[in-house]
Tab-separated table of C-alpha atoms in Angstrom:
chain	number	residue	atom	x	y	z
R	20	MET	CA	0.000	0.000	0.000
R	21	LYS	CA	2.827	2.357	0.875
R	22	LYS	CA	4.416	1.878	-2.593
R	23	THR	CA	1.073	2.506	-4.280
R	24	LYS	CA	0.605	5.604	-2.145
R	25	TYR	CA	3.782	7.220	-3.561
R	26	LEU	CA	3.591	5.726	-7.080
R	27	ILE	CA	0.560	7.718	-8.262
R	28	PRO	CA	1.914	11.146	-7.111
R	29	GLY	CA	5.257	10.219	-8.707
R	30	ILE	CA	3.676	9.437	-12.056
R	31	THR	CA	1.608	12.612	-11.829
R	32	PHE	CA	4.747	14.671	-11.173
R	33	VAL	CA	6.611	13.168	-14.136
R	34	LEU	CA	3.682	13.749	-16.500
R	35	SER	CA	3.283	17.329	-15.260
R	36	PHE	CA	6.991	18.007	-15.726
R	37	CYS	CA	6.956	16.643	-19.292
R	38	CYS	CA	3.924	18.755	-20.180
R	39	ALA	CA	5.539	21.865	-18.720
R	40	LEU	CA	8.755	21.169	-20.618
R	41	TYR	CA	6.845	20.762	-23.896
R	42	VAL	CA	4.976	24.050	-23.408
R	43	THR	CA	8.209	25.841	-22.546
R	44	MET	CA	9.873	24.556	-25.710
R	45	GLN	CA	6.952	25.831	-27.785
R	46	VAL	CA	6.814	29.269	-26.194
R	47	PHE	CA	10.585	29.743	-25.921
R	48	PRO	CA	12.098	27.778	-28.824
R	49	LYS	CA	15.783	27.014	-28.732
R	50	ASN	CA	16.495	29.217	-31.742
R	51	GLN	CA	14.676	32.535	-31.537
R	52	ASN	CA	17.287	34.203	-33.756
R	53	PRO	CA	16.401	33.333	-37.379
R	54	PHE	CA	20.048	33.704	-38.416
R	55	VAL	CA	21.450	31.177	-35.925
R	56	ALA	CA	22.688	28.182	-37.859
R	57	SER	CA	22.138	24.580	-36.957
R	58	SER	CA	24.240	23.246	-34.109
R	59	ALA	CA	25.730	20.661	-36.451
R	60	LYS	CA	29.486	21.113	-36.763
R	61	GLY	CA	31.769	20.480	-39.704
R	62	LYS	CA	32.945	22.034	-42.943
R	63	THR	CA	30.601	23.129	-45.696
R	64	VAL	CA	30.331	20.403	-48.316
R	65	LEU	CA	31.180	21.800	-51.739
R	66	THR	CA	29.188	19.173	-53.603
R	67	GLU	CA	25.890	20.535	-52.320
R	68	LYS	CA	23.732	22.335	-54.856
R	69	PHE	CA	23.336	25.447	-52.717
R	70	LEU	CA	25.789	26.642	-50.102
R	71	ASP	CA	25.654	29.187	-47.315
R	72	GLY	CA	26.688	32.543	-48.737
R	73	ASP	CA	25.811	31.825	-52.371
R	74	ILE	CA	24.341	34.785	-54.247
R	75	ILE	CA	21.231	34.238	-56.354
R	76	PHE	CA	19.972	36.465	-59.201
R	77	GLN	CA	16.691	36.674	-61.081
R	78	THR	CA	14.631	38.868	-63.410
R	79	SER	CA	11.774	40.534	-61.540
R	80	GLU	CA	8.634	41.984	-63.095
R	81	SER	CA	7.901	45.643	-62.347
R	82	PRO	CA	8.474	49.041	-64.021
R	83	GLN	CA	11.321	49.757	-61.601
R	84	CYS	CA	12.964	46.403	-62.276
R	85	GLU	CA	12.679	47.044	-66.001
R	86	ALA	CA	14.388	50.405	-65.479
R	87	VAL	CA	17.160	48.699	-63.489
R	88	ARG	CA	17.768	46.205	-66.302
R	89	ILE	CA	17.923	48.992	-68.875
R	90	ALA	CA	20.132	51.265	-66.790
R	91	THR	CA	22.595	48.443	-66.082
R	92	ASN	CA	22.399	46.714	-69.489
R	93	SER	CA	21.605	43.427	-67.766
R	94	LYS	CA	18.805	40.869	-67.585
R	95	PHE	CA	19.140	40.760	-63.797
R	96	SER	CA	17.127	43.126	-61.630
R	97	HIS	CA	17.011	41.409	-58.239
R	98	CYS	CA	19.348	39.362	-56.068
R	99	GLY	CA	19.684	37.914	-52.596
R	100	ILE	CA	22.054	35.884	-50.457
R	101	ILE	CA	21.349	32.241	-49.661
R	102	TYR	CA	21.493	31.184	-46.023
R	103	LYS	CA	21.125	27.634	-44.765
R	104	ILE	CA	19.445	27.836	-41.363
R	105	ASN	CA	18.658	24.703	-39.369
R	106	GLY	CA	18.722	22.617	-42.527
R	107	ASP	CA	16.388	24.883	-44.521
R	108	LEU	CA	17.344	27.202	-47.382
R	109	PHE	CA	16.370	30.871	-47.351
R	110	VAL	CA	17.148	33.941	-49.422
R	111	PHE	CA	17.869	37.066	-47.407
R	112	GLU	CA	16.617	39.852	-49.645
R	113	ALA	CA	15.907	43.560	-49.646
R	114	VAL	CA	12.270	43.938	-50.606
R	115	GLN	CA	9.567	45.728	-48.642
R	116	PRO	CA	10.553	44.969	-45.942
R	117	VAL	CA	13.966	43.261	-45.820
R	118	LYS	CA	13.326	39.635	-44.931
R	119	LEU	CA	14.197	35.957	-45.182
R	120	THR	CA	12.244	34.157	-47.926
R	121	ALA	CA	12.111	30.406	-48.448
R	122	LEU	CA	14.307	29.586	-51.453
R	123	ASN	CA	11.539	27.889	-53.460
R	124	ASP	CA	9.202	30.841	-52.909
R	125	TRP	CA	11.933	33.267	-53.961
R	126	ILE	CA	12.577	31.355	-57.182
R	127	ALA	CA	8.853	31.308	-57.974
R	128	HIS	CA	8.736	35.125	-57.902
R	129	GLY	CA	11.162	35.493	-60.819
R	130	ARG	CA	10.326	35.572	-64.514
R	131	ASP	CA	9.860	31.986	-65.748
R	132	LYS	CA	11.298	30.875	-62.371
R	133	SER	CA	14.757	31.288	-63.890
R	134	TYR	CA	17.776	32.112	-61.748
R	135	VAL	CA	21.562	32.145	-61.618
R	136	VAL	CA	23.618	31.238	-58.555
R	137	LYS	CA	27.118	32.638	-58.069
R	138	ARG	CA	29.668	31.484	-55.507
R	139	LEU	CA	32.896	32.932	-54.170
R	140	LYS	CA	35.746	31.212	-56.027
R	141	ASN	CA	37.578	30.382	-52.804
R	142	ALA	CA	34.431	29.800	-50.740
R	143	SER	CA	35.803	26.597	-49.213
R	144	GLU	CA	38.705	28.558	-47.724
R	145	VAL	CA	37.057	31.873	-46.884
R	146	LEU	CA	33.448	31.110	-45.966
R	147	ASN	CA	34.128	28.957	-42.943
R	148	GLU	CA	31.655	28.517	-40.104
R	149	ASN	CA	32.866	31.563	-38.169
R	150	THR	CA	32.831	33.899	-41.171
R	151	LEU	CA	29.373	32.774	-42.227
R	152	GLN	CA	28.080	33.404	-38.727
R	153	LYS	CA	29.621	36.898	-38.793
R	154	MET	CA	27.776	37.548	-42.046
R	155	LYS	CA	24.519	36.361	-40.519
R	156	ASP	CA	25.098	38.387	-37.368
R	157	TYR	CA	25.733	41.498	-39.458
R	158	SER	CA	22.611	40.744	-41.518
R	159	GLN	CA	20.374	40.978	-38.454
R	160	GLN	CA	20.553	44.773	-38.347
R	161	PHE	CA	18.751	44.986	-41.693
R	162	MET	CA	15.924	42.574	-40.892
R	163	GLY	CA	12.596	44.398	-41.225
R	164	LYS	CA	14.084	47.602	-42.617
R	165	GLU	CA	12.407	49.409	-45.490
R	166	TYR	CA	13.433	48.885	-49.091
R	167	ASP	CA	15.420	51.834	-50.433
R	168	ALA	CA	13.688	53.024	-53.615
R	169	PHE	CA	15.993	56.074	-53.684
R	170	PHE	CA	19.196	54.010	-53.828
R	171	GLU	CA	20.990	55.940	-51.099
R	172	TRP	CA	24.233	54.561	-49.704
R	173	THR	CA	23.067	54.527	-46.085
R	174	ASP	CA	21.997	51.839	-43.624
R	175	THR	CA	18.648	53.488	-42.874
R	176	ARG	CA	17.056	51.760	-45.854
R	177	VAL	CA	18.661	49.281	-48.229
R	178	TYR	CA	18.224	47.837	-51.727
R	179	CYS	CA	19.029	44.308	-52.887
R	180	SER	CA	22.544	44.546	-54.318
R	181	GLU	CA	23.593	47.052	-51.650
R	182	LEU	CA	22.533	44.558	-48.967
R	183	ILE	CA	24.692	41.775	-50.420
R	184	TRP	CA	27.690	44.040	-50.997
R	185	LYS	CA	27.601	45.283	-47.406
R	186	ILE	CA	27.160	41.784	-45.939
R	187	TYR	CA	30.255	40.530	-47.737
R	188	LYS	CA	32.230	43.676	-46.948
R	189	ASN	CA	31.375	43.854	-43.240
R	190	GLY	CA	30.935	40.143	-42.524
R	191	ALA	CA	33.737	38.641	-44.605
R	192	ASN	CA	35.906	41.696	-45.404
R	193	ILE	CA	35.402	41.143	-49.146
R	194	GLU	CA	34.479	43.830	-51.674
R	195	LEU	CA	32.663	41.933	-54.390
R	196	SER	CA	32.920	44.828	-56.856
R	197	LYS	CA	33.913	48.449	-57.118
R	198	LEU	CA	31.224	50.938	-56.250
R	199	GLN	CA	29.866	53.079	-59.048
R	200	HIS	CA	27.974	56.353	-59.085
R	201	LEU	CA	24.426	56.800	-60.306
R	202	LYS	CA	25.701	58.831	-63.245
R	203	ASP	CA	27.750	55.820	-64.449
R	204	PHE	CA	24.608	53.918	-65.416
R	205	ASN	CA	22.610	54.288	-68.626
R	206	LEU	CA	20.072	56.946	-67.651
R	207	THR	CA	19.061	58.112	-71.138
R	208	ASP	CA	16.217	55.685	-71.831
R	209	GLN	CA	12.736	57.195	-71.410
R	210	ARG	CA	11.629	54.382	-69.092
R	211	VAL	CA	14.593	55.071	-66.835
R	212	GLN	CA	13.995	58.814	-67.008
R	213	LYS	CA	10.386	58.280	-65.936
R	214	ILE	CA	11.416	56.381	-62.805
R	215	LEU	CA	14.101	58.955	-61.968
R	216	LYS	CA	11.578	61.774	-62.342
R	217	GLU	CA	9.134	60.019	-60.027
R	218	ARG	CA	11.852	59.413	-57.430
R	219	TYR	CA	13.862	62.620	-57.460
R	220	GLY	CA	12.072	65.266	-59.484
R	221	ASP	CA	14.746	67.539	-60.932
R	222	ASN	CA	17.353	66.746	-58.256
R	223	ILE	CA	18.853	63.437	-59.339
R	224	PRO	CA	21.796	62.528	-57.034
R	225	LEU	CA	24.155	61.616	-59.865
R	226	ASP	CA	27.185	61.337	-57.562
R	227	GLU	CA	25.529	58.911	-55.124
R	228	GLU	CA	27.554	55.719	-54.683
R	229	ALA	CA	25.740	52.638	-55.898
R	230	VAL	CA	26.078	48.963	-56.763
R	231	SER	CA	23.783	47.031	-59.093
R	232	PRO	CA	22.928	43.335	-59.519
R	233	SER	CA	24.945	43.421	-62.751
R	234	ASN	CA	28.022	44.647	-60.851
R	235	LEU	CA	27.788	41.620	-58.578
R	236	VAL	CA	26.984	39.052	-61.242
R	237	ASP	CA	30.013	40.224	-63.244
R	238	SER	CA	32.364	40.134	-60.237
R	239	ASP	CA	35.720	38.483	-60.923
R	240	LEU	CA	35.557	37.005	-57.427
R	241	LEU	CA	32.522	34.872	-58.217
R	242	VAL	CA	31.921	31.793	-60.308
R	243	THR	CA	28.607	30.549	-61.739
R	244	VAL	CA	27.450	27.279	-60.142
R	245	ILE	CA	23.829	27.168	-61.372
R	246	ASP	CA	22.218	28.792	-64.428
R	247	THR	CA	18.611	27.921	-65.337
R	248	TYR	CA	18.132	30.627	-67.971
């Protein structure tokens, strides 16, 4: 009888503890930071189709994206950086607002679902676990920020290619390309002029530093690993 007397409260305590632990795990998940990588250790495997830190490009559909393609003489108008987080693939991108997007969803947003993936030539040496985490840590400051439709070289708002350039520069100490100025792009086309007029009126900041998706895709530091065009 004495054993039975203590057995039932003991079972009740264990069940209560397990329930409390489950609720706690749901309310306070282990990884609240979306940029914290999986706890799995080891080197990045180069044979994988997509790797942490890859840069992905696509052709987006909008008047502004058309103007970007014309001004930069390129088919690419949008880009993002691929992050592998807890086994899942995301694209960190500057849209409205800056956010992480599931890779498959990101691909579906592009024209004909076509995309190109570029990778740092010496990624296996440079993009180690620590460097990738620095890049992700630096990325956090942009999460939720507004898209920069005025293409200003500030951290208040940010556009897609600027975001990637700054992540590599400040997270990995790599300048993927030289910065240009707005006046260096092809601004003569009427479609480009229309967008510029809407954005700036008569005060176009021609000397503003800028970087475009075409600057990144043409970088000598990168190599093409996937091309579905």
